[in-house]
Coordinates of C-alpha atoms in Angstrom, one line a residue:
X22 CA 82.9 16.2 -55.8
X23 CA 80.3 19.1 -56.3
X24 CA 81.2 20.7 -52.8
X25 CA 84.8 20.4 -53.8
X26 CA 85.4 18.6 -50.2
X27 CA 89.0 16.1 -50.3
X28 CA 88.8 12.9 -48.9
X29 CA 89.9 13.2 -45.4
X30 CA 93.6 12.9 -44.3
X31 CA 94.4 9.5 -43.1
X32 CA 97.0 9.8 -39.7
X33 CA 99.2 7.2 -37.8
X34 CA 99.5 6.9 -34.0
X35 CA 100.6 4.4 -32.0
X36 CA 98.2 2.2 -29.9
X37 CA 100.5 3.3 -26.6
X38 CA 98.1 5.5 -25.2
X39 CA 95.9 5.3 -27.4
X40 CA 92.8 6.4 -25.2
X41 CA 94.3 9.3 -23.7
X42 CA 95.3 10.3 -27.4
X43 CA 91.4 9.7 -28.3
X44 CA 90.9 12.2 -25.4
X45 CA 92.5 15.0 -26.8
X46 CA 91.8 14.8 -30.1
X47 CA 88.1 15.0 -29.4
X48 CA 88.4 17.4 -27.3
X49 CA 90.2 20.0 -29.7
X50 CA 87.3 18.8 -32.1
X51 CA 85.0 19.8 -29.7
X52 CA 86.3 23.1 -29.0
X53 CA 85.4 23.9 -32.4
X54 CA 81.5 22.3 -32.2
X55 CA 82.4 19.5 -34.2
X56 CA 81.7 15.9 -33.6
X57 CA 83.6 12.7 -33.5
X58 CA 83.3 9.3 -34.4
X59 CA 85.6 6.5 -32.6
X60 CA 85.0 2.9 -33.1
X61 CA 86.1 0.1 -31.2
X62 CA 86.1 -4.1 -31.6
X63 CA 83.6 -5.1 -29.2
X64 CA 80.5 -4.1 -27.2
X65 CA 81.5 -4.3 -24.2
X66 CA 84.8 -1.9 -25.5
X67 CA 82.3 0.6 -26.8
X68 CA 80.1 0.9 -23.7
X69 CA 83.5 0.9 -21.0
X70 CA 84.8 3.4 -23.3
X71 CA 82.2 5.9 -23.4
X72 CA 81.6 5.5 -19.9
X73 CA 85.3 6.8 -19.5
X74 CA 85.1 9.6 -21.9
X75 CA 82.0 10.8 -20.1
X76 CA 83.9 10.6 -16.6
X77 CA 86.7 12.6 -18.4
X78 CA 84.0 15.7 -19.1
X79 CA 83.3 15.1 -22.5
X80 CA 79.5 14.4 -24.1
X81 CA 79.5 10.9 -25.5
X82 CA 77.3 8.0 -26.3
X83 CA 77.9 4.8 -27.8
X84 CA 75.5 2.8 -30.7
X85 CA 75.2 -1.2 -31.4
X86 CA 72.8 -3.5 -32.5
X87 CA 71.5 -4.2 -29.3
X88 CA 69.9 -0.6 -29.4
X89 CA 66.5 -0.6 -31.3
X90 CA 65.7 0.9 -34.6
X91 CA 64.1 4.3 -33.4
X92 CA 66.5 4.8 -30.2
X93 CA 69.3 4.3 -33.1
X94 CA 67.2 7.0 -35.2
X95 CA 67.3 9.2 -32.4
X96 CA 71.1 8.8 -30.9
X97 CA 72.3 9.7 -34.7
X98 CA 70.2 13.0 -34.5
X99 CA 71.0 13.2 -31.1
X100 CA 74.7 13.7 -32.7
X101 CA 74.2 15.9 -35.2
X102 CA 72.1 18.6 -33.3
X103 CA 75.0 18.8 -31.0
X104 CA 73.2 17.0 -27.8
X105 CA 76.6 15.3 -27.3
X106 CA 80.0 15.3 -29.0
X107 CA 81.5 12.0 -29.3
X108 CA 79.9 8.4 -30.8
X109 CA 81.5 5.6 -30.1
X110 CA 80.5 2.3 -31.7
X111 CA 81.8 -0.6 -33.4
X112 CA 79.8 -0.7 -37.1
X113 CA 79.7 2.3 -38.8
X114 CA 79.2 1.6 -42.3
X115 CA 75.4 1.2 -42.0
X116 CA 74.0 2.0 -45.6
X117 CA 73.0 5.8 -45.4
X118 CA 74.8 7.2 -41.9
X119 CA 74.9 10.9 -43.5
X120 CA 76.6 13.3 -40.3
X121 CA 78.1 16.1 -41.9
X122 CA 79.2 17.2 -38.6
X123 CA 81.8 14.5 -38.1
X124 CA 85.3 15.7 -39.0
X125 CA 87.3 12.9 -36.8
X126 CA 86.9 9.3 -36.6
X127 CA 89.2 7.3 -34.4
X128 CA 89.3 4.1 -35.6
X129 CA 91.0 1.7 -32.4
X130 CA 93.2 -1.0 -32.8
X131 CA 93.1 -0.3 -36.3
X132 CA 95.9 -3.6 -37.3
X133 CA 93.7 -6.0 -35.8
X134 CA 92.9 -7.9 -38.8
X135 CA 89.4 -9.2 -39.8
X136 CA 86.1 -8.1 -40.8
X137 CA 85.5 -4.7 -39.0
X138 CA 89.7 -3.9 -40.1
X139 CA 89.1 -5.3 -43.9
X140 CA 90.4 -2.8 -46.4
X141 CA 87.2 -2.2 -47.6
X142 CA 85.6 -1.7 -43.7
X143 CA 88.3 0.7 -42.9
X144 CA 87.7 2.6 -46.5
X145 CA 83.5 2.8 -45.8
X146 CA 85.2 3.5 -41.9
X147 CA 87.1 6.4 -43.1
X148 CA 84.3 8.2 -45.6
X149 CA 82.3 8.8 -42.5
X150 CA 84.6 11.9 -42.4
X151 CA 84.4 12.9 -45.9
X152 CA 81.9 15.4 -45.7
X153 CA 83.7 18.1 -43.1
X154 CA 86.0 20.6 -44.6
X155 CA 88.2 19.1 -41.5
X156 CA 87.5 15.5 -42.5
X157 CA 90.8 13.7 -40.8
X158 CA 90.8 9.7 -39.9
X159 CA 93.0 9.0 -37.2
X160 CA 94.3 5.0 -37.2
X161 CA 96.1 3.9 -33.7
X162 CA 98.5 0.8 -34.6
X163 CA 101.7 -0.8 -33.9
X164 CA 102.0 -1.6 -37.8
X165 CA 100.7 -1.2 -41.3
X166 CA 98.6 -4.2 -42.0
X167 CA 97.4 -4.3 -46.1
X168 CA 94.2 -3.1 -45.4
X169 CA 95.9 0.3 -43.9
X170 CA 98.1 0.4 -47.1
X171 CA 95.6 0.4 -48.9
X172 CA 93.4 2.9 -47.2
X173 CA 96.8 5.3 -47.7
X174 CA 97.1 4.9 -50.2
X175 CA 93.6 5.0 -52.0
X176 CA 93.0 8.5 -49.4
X177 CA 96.4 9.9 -51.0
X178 CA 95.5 9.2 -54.6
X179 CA 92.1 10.5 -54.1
X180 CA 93.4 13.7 -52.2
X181 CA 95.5 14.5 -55.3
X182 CA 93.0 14.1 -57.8
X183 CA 90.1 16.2 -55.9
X184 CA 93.0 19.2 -55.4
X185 CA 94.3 19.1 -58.7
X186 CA 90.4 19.2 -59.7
X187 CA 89.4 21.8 -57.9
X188 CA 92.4 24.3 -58.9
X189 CA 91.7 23.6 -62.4
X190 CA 87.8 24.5 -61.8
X191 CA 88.1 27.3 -59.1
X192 CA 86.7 25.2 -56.7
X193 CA 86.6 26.1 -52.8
X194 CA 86.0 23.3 -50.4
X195 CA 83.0 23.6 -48.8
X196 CA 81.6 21.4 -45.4
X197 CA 78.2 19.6 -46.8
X198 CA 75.5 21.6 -44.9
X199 CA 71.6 19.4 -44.5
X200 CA 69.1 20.2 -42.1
X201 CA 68.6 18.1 -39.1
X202 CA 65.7 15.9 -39.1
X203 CA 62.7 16.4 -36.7
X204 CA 62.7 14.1 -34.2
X205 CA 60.9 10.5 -34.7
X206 CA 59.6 10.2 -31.2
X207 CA 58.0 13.8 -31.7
X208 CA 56.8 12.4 -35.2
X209 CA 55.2 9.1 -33.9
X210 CA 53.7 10.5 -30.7
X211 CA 51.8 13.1 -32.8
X212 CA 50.9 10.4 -35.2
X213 CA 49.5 8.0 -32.4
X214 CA 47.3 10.9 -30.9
X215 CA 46.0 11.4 -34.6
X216 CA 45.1 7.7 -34.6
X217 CA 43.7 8.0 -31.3
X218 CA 41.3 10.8 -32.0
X219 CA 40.2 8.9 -35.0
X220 CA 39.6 5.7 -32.7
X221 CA 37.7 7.2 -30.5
X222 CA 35.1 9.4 -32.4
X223 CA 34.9 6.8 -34.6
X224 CA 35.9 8.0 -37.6
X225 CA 36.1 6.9 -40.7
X226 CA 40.0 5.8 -41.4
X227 CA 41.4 6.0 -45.0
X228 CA 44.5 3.5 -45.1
X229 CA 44.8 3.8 -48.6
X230 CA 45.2 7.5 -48.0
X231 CA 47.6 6.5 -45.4
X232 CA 49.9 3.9 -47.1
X233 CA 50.6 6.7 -50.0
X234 CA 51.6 9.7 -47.4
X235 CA 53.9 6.5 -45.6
X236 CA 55.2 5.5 -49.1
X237 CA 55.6 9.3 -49.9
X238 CA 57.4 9.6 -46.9
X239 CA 59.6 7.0 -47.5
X240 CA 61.0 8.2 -51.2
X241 CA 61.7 11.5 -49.6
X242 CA 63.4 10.3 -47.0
X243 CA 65.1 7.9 -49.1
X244 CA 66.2 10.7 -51.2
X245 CA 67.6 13.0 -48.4
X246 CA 69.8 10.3 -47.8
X247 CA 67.9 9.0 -43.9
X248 CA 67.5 5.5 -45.1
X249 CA 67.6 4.8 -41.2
X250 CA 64.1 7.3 -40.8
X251 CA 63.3 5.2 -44.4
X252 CA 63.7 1.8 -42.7
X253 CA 61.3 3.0 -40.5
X254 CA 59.1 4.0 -42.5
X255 CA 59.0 0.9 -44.7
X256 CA 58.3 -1.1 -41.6
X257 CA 54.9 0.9 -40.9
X258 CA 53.9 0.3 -44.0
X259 CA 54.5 -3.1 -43.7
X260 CA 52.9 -3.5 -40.6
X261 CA 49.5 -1.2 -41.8
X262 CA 49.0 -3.5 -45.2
X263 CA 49.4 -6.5 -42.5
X264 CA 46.7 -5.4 -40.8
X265 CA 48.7 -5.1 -37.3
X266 CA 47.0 -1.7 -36.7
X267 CA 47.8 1.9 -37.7
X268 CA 50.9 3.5 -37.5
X269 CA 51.5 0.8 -34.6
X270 CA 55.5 0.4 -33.0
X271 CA 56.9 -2.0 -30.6
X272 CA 58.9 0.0 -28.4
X273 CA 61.3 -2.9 -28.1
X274 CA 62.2 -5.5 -30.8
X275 CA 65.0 -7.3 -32.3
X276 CA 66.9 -4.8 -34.8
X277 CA 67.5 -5.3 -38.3
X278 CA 69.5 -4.8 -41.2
X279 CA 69.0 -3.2 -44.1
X280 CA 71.0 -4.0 -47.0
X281 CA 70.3 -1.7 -50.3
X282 CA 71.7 -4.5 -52.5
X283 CA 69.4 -7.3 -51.4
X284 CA 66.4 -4.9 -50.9
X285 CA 65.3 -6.9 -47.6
X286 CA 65.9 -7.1 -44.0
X287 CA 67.9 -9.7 -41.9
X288 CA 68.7 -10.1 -38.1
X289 CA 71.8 -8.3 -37.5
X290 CA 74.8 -10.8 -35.7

């Protein structure tokens, strides 16, 4: 890896106590102004849960699909630029979720088998910590289903490789370091005054000149890694060729997934 970073360290704990475990480890991470990641099963689990950290003192908010596009947007910036501490949800492994700031992530009731425990869920799960110098994944279970073997034992194999790698080339490990993004609710409100101005004096609208800054837009984005600020993006363009009006957003909508295999949105379950 060019920044020399390992792939974080994969630890065992117990589900006993679990939460109050969760508790403490985020708030050593916290001590030293880095952010956590802790995913649970269900929604209701990810909402009671941050409600409790937050009684406990700590900064915390939780993300699922019934938040819209631009509030998720904003909650994942929200974490990065420090505004709060601790994420809890339930999918992490949206395509593109870039924090460098997260060096824990708790995964809960991590031998309850199916989708959001699959090996390959709790792989995707664990990179989320990848890119901190102090990357660690912390699994609470009573016992070590296949999927957790495998995680193990993939991390351990990886780990090796990457330090024996980096001795041979002189490599230090370094936390990946990318600016935080400008808010999209300061973006769009600027935007809609533009569009306003233009409205009322009655000027003269290019949206052919438009479409290519939006499509411009989206490639950098897209290259920066904030496919979520991309998936935006892609969805004004969409709705400017449509002919819904300019640069117009529905505040509230059903949220959508993006999938970079099939190149096309779908309802999220």
């Amino acid at each position: 890896r060019p920044t020399g970073l390992l792939d974080p360290k994969i630890t065992l704990k117990p589900l006993n106590n679990q939460i109050d475990e969760t508790i403490e480890l985020c708030r050593q991470r916290v001590e030293k102004s880095e952010r956590v990641l802790v995913t649970t099963l269900t929604k209701r689990t990810a909402e009671d849960l941050a409600d409790y950290l937050r009684d406990v003192g700590l900064k915390v908010r939780y993300l699922h699909s019934d938040i819209d596009t631009i509030e998720r947007v904003e909650i994942l910036r929200g974490l990065r630029a420090g505004d709060f501490d601790i994420l809890v949800g339930i999918n992490l492994l949206r395509e593109g979720l870039d924090l460098p700031e997260v060096s824990l992530v708790c995964i809960l009731d991590a031998d309850k088998e199916g989708f959001l425990r699959s090996q390959t869920s709790l792989i995707q799960t664990a990179g989320r910590a990848a890119r901190h110098i102090n990357g660690e994944v912390v699994l609470f279970a009573d016992t070590v289903t296949q999927s957790m073997q495998a995680l193990i034992s993939i991390s351990e194999y990886r780990r090796t490789k990457q330090m024996e790698y980096n001795e041979v080339h002189g490599i230090t490990p370094q936390t990946v370091r990318r600016a935080v993004q400008e808010s999209l609710h300061t973006i769009l409100r600027g935007r809609e005054i533009e569009s306003s101005v233009i409205r009322e004096t009655g000027g003269d609208f290019n949206v052919t000149e438009l479409l290519r800054e939006l499509e411009d837009e989206m490639q950098q984005a897209s290259a920066n890694l904030e496919f979520e600020r991309a998936a935006l993006l892609r969805d004004q363009i969409m709705e400017v060729k449509s002919g819904a009006g300019i640069l117009k957003i529905e505040p509230k909508r059903r949220p959508v997934k993006y999938t970079r295999n099939a190149g096309r949105r779908r309802s999220r379950v």
